[in-house]
mmCIF file of C-alpha atoms in Angstrom:
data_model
loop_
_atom_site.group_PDB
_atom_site.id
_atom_site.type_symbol
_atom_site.label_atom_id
_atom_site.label_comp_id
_atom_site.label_asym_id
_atom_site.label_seq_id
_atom_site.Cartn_x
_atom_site.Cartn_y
_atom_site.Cartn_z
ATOM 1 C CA UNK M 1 0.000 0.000 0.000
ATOM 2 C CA UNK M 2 1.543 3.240 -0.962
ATOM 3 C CA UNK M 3 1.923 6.405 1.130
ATOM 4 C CA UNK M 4 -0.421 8.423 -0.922
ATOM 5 C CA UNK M 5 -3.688 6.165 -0.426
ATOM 6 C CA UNK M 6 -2.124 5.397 3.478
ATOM 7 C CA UNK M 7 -3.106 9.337 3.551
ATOM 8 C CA UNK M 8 -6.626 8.766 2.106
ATOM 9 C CA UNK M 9 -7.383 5.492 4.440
ATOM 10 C CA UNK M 10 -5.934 6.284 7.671
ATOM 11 C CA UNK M 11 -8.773 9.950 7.967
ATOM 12 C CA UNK M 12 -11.371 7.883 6.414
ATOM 13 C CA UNK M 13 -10.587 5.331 9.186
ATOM 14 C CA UNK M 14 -10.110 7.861 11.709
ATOM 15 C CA UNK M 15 -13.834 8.930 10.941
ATOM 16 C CA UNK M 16 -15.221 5.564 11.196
ATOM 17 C CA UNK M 17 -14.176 5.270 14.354
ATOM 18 C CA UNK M 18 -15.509 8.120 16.000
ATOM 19 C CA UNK M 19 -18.224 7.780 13.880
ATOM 20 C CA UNK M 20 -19.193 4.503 16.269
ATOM 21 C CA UNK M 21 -17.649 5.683 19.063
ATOM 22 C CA UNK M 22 -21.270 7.477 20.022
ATOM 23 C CA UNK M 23 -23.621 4.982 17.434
ATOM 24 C CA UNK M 24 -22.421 1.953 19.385
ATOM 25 C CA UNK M 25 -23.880 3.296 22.642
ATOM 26 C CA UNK M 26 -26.849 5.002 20.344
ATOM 27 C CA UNK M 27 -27.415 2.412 18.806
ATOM 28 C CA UNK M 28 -27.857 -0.287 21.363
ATOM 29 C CA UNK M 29 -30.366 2.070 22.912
ATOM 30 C CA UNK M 30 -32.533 2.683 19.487
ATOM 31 C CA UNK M 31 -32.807 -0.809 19.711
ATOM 32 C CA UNK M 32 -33.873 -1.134 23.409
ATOM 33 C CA UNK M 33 -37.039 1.707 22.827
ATOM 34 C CA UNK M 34 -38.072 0.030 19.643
ATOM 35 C CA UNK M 35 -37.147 3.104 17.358
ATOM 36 C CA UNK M 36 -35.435 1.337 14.674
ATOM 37 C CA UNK M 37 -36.051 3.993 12.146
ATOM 38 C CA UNK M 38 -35.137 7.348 14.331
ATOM 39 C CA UNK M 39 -32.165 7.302 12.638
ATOM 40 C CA UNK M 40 -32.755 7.034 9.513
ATOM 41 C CA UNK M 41 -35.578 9.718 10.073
ATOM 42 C CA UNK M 42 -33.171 11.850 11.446
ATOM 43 C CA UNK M 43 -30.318 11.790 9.599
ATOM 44 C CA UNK M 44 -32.312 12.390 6.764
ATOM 45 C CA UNK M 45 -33.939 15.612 7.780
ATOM 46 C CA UNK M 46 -30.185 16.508 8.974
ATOM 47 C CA UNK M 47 -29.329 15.628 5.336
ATOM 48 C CA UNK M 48 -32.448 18.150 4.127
ATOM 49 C CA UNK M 49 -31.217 20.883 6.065
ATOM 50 C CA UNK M 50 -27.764 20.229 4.581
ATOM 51 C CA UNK M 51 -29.661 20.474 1.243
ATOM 52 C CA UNK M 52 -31.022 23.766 2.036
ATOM 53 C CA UNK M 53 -27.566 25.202 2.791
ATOM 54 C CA UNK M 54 -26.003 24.419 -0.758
ATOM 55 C CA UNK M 55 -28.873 25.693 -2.905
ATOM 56 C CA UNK M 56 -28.997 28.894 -0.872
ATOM 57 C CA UNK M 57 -26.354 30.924 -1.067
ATOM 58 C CA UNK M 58 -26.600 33.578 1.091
ATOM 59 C CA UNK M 59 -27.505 30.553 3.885
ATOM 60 C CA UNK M 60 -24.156 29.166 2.479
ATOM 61 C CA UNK M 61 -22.110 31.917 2.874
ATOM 62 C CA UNK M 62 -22.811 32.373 6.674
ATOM 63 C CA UNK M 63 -20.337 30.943 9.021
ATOM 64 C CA UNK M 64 -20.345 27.359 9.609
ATOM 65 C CA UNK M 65 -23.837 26.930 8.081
ATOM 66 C CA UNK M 66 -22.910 23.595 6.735
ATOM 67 C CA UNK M 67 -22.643 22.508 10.363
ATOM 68 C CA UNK M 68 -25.540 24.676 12.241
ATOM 69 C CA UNK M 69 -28.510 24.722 9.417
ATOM 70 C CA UNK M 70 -28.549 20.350 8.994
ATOM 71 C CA UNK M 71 -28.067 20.487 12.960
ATOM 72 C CA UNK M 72 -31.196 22.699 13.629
ATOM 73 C CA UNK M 73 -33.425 20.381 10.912
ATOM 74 C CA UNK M 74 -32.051 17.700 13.049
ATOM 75 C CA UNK M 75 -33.464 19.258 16.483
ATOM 76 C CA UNK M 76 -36.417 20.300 15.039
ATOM 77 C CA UNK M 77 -37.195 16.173 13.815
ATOM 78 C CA UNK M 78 -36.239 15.118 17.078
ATOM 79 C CA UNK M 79 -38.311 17.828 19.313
ATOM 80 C CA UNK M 80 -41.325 16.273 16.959
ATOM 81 C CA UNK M 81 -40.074 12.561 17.606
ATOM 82 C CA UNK M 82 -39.758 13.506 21.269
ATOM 83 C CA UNK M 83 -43.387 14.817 21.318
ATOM 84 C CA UNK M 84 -44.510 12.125 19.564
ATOM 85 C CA UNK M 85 -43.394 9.293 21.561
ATOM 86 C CA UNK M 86 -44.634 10.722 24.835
ATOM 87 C CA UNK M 87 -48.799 11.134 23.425
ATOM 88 C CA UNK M 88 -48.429 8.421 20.388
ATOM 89 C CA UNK M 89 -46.559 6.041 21.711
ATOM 90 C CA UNK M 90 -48.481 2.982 20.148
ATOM 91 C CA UNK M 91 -47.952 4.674 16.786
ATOM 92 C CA UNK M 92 -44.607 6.198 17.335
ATOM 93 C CA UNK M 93 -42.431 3.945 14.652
ATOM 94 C CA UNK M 94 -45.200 4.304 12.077
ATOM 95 C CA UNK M 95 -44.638 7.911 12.477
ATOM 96 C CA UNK M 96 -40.683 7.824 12.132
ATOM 97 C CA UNK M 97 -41.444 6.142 9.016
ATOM 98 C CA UNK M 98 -43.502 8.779 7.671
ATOM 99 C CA UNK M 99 -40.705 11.354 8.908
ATOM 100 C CA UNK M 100 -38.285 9.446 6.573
ATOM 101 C CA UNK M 101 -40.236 9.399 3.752
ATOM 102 C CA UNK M 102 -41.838 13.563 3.718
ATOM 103 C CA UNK M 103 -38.107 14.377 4.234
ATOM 104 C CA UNK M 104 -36.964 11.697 1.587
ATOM 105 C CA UNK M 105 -39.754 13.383 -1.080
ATOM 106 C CA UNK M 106 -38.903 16.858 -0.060
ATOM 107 C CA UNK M 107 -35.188 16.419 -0.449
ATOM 108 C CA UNK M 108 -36.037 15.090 -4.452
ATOM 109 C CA UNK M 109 -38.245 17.613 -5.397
ATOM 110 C CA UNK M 110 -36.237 20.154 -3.975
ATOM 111 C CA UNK M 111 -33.119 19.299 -5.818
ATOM 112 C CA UNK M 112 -35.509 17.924 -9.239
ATOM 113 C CA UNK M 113 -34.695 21.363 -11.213
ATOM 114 C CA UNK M 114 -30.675 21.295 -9.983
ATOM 115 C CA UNK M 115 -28.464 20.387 -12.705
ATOM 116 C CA UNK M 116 -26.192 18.415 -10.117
ATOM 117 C CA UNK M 117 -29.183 17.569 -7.750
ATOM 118 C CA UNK M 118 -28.890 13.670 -8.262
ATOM 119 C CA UNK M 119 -24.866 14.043 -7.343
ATOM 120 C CA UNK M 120 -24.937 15.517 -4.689
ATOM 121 C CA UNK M 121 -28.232 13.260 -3.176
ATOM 122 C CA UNK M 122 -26.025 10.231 -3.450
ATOM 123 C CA UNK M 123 -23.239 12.351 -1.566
ATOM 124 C CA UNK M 124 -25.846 12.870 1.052
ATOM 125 C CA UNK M 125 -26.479 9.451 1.178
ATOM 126 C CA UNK M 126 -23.622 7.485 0.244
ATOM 127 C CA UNK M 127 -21.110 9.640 1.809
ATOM 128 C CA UNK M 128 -17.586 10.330 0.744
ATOM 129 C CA UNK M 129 -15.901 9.078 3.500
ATOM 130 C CA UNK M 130 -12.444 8.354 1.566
ATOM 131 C CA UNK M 131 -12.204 12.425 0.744
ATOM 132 C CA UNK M 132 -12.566 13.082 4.693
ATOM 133 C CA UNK M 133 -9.627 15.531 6.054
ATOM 134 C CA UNK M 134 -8.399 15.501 9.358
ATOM 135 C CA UNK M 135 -9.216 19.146 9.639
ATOM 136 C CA UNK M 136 -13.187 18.085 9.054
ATOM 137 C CA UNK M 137 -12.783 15.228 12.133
ATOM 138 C CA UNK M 138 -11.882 18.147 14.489
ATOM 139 C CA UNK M 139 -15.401 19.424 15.495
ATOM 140 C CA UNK M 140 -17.204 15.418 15.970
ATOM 141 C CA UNK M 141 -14.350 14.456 17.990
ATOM 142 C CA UNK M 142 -14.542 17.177 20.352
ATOM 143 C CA UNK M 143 -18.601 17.292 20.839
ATOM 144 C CA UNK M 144 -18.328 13.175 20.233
ATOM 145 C CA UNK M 145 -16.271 13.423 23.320
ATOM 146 C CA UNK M 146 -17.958 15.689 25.319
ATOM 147 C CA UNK M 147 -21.477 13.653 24.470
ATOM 148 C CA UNK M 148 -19.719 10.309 26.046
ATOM 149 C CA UNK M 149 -18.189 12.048 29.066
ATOM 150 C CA UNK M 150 -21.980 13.219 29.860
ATOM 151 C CA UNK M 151 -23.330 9.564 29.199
ATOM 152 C CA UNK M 152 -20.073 8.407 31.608
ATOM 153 C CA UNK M 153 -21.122 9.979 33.885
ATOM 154 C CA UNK M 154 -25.026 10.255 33.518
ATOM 155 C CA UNK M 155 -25.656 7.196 31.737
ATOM 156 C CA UNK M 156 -29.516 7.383 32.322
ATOM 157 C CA UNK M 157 -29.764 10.463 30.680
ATOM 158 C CA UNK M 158 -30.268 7.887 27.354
ATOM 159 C CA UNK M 159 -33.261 6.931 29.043
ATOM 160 C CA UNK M 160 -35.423 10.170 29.112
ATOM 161 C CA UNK M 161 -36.106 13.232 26.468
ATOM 162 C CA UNK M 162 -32.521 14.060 26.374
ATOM 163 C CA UNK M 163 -31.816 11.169 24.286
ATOM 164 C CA UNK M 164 -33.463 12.713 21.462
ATOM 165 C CA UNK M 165 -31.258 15.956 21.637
ATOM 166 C CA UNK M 166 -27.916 13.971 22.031
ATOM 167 C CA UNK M 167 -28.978 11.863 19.034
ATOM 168 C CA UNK M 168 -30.030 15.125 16.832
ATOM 169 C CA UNK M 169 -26.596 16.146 17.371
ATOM 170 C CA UNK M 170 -24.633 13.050 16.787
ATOM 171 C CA UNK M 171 -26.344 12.370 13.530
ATOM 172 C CA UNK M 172 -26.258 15.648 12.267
ATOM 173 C CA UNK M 173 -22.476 15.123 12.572
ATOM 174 C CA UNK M 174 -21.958 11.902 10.972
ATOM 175 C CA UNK M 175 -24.219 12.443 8.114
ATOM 176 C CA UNK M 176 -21.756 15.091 7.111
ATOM 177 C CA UNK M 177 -18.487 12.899 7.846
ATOM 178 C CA UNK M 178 -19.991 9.595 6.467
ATOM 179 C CA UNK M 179 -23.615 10.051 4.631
ATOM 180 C CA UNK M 180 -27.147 8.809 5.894
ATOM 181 C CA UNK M 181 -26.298 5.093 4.943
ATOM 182 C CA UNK M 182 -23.429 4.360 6.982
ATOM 183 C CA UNK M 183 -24.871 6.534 9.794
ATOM 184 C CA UNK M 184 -28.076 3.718 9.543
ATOM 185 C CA UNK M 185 -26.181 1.180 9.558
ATOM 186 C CA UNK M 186 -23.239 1.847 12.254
ATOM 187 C CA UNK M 187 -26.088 2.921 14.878
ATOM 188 C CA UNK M 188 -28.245 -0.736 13.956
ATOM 189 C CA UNK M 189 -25.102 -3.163 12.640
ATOM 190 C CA UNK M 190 -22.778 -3.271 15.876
ATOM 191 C CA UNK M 191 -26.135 -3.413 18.306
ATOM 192 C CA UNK M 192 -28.133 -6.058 16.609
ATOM 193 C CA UNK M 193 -24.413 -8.199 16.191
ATOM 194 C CA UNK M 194 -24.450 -8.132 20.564
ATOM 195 C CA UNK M 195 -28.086 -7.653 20.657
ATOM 196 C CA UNK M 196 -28.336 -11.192 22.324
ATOM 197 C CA UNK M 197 -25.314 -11.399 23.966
ATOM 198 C CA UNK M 198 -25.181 -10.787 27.786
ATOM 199 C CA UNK M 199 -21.966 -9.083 30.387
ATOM 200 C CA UNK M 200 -19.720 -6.311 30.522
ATOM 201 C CA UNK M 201 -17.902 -7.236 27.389
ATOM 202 C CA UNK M 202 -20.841 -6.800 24.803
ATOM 203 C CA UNK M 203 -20.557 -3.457 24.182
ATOM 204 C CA UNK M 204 -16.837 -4.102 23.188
ATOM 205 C CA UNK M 205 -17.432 -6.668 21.111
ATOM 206 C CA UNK M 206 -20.171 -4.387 19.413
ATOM 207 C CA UNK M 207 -17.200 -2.296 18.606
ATOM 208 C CA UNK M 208 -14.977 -4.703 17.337
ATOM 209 C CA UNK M 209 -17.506 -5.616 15.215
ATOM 210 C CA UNK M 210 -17.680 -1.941 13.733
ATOM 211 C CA UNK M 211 -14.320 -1.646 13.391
ATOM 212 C CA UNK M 212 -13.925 -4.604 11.505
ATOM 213 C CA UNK M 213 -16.120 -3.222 9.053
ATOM 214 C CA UNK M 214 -14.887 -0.461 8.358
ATOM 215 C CA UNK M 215 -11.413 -1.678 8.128
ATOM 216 C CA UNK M 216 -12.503 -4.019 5.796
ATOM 217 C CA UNK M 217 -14.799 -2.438 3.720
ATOM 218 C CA UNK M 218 -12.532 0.832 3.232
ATOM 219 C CA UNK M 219 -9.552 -2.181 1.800
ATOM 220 C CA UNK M 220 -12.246 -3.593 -0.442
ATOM 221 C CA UNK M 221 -12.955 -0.068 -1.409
ATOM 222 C CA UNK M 222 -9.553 0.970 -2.565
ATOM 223 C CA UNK M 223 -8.369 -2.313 -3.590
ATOM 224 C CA UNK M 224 -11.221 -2.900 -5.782
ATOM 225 C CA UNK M 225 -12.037 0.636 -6.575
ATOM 226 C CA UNK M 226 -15.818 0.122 -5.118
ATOM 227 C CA UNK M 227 -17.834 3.016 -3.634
ATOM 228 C CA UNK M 228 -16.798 3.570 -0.118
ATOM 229 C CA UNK M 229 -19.827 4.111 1.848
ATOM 230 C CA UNK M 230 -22.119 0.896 -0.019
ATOM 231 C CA UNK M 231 -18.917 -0.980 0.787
ATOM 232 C CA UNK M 232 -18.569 -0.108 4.204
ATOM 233 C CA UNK M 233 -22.276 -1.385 4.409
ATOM 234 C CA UNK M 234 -21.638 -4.493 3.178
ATOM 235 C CA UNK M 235 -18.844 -5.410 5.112
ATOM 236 C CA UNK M 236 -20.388 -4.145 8.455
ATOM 237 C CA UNK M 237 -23.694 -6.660 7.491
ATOM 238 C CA UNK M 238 -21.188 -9.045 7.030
ATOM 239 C CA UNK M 239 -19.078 -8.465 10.205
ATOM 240 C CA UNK M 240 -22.427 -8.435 12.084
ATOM 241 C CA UNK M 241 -23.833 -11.585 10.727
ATOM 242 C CA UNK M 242 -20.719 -13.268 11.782
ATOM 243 C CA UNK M 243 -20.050 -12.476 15.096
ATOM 244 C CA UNK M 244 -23.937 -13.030 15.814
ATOM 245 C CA UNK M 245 -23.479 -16.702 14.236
ATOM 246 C CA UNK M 246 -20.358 -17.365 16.280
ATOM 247 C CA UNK M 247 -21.421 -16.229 19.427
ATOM 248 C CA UNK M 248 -24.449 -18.083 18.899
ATOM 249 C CA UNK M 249 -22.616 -21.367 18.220
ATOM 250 C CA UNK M 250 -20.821 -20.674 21.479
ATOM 251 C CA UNK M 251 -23.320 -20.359 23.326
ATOM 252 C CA UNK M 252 -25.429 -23.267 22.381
ATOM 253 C CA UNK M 253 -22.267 -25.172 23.135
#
């Protein structure tokens, strides 16, 4: 492996990891309320409001508008969600689903008449995770590290309202780092590879599971000149079906 792709892998990496370094822990509690689809939902209103910023402008021109515009979208889906789940419980994941799909619809007709609307919806989706700088991991690692301090040391704040705000912002980040499909699928992957398994060692092991995804999907990616983020996908299912199948075996035995 030459020096000049070791400079493209070793950011993209880099991201990955911080990247589940919050949707390990995120992710394992999506799956314990049953909201499967919040981040999907989310991520892509964050990626609407994202949108918004490069077919305006003026918006665009404003200080770190990439960053604050996709994050307020974001709050704004996740005060609804919030709402939502407290007085429609019993229809809350219906709901989500809607969310996804009005934001999905909006984001297509809003970019219908752009001349480079379909490029940059796969961008939003896909991600271009191999073109990440180390200057762009600066900002998630320092709120991604101030949002696992807090749930350190107040770990049930995942349990109440909060979780929706801490999640707003999380996403909001990664779908800029690594698109709406990786952020989907690192938040539900790692969780449902551990989802069974019991201790103090399953969150690790959710981890290693992520990691081994990435690693291996960013190789296949530049080996085999793939696109990053569907590759990434595929090797994280893959990881995750594994290690589910193994620990299985192991524990039947």
């Amino acid at each position: 492996m030459d020096y000049e792709l070791l400079t493209i892998l070793l950011p993209a990496f880099a991201a990955g990891i911080l990247v589940l370094s919050t949707h390990v822990v995120l992710g394992k509690q999506v799956l314990k309320r049953g909201i499967i689809f919040i981040d999907l939902a989310i991520a892509q209103i964050a990626a609407l409001g994202a949108i918004v910023v490069r077919m305006d402008h003026d918006i665009a021109e404003l200080a770190y508008a990439h960053v604050w515009m996709p994050a307020l979208f974001a709050l704004a889906g996740a005060g609804i969600i919030a709402w939502l789940a407290k007085h429609m419980a019993e229809e809350l994941e219906a709901m989500i689903g809607c969310f996804y799909v009005l934001s999905a619809v909006t984001a297509m007709l809003l970019l219908s008449n752009e001349p480079h609307g379909a490029e940059l919806l796969k961008q939003l989706m896909s991600g271009q995770i191999l073109w990440v700088s180390w200057q762009q991991l600066l900002l998630p690692a320092g709120v991604y590290s101030a949002i696992l301090a807090l749930i350190f040391v107040k770990p049930k704040i995942l349990n109440g309202a909060a979780f929706y705000l801490l999640f707003a912002v999380v996403i909001t980040l990664s779908v800029e780092l690594v698109g709406v499909y990786l952020v989907f699928s690192s938040l539900i992957l790692p969780a449902l590879a551990i989802n069974k398994l019991k201790g103090k060692y399953a969150l690790l092991w959710a981890y290693a599971v992520g990691l081994v995804g990435y690693l291996l999907g960013l190789y296949l990616s530049a080996s085999l000149d793939l696109p990053s983020g569907a590759a990434i996908v595929a090797t994280l299912a893959l990881s995750a079906i594994l290690f589910r199948l193994v620990s299985k075996k192991r524990v039947a035995s």
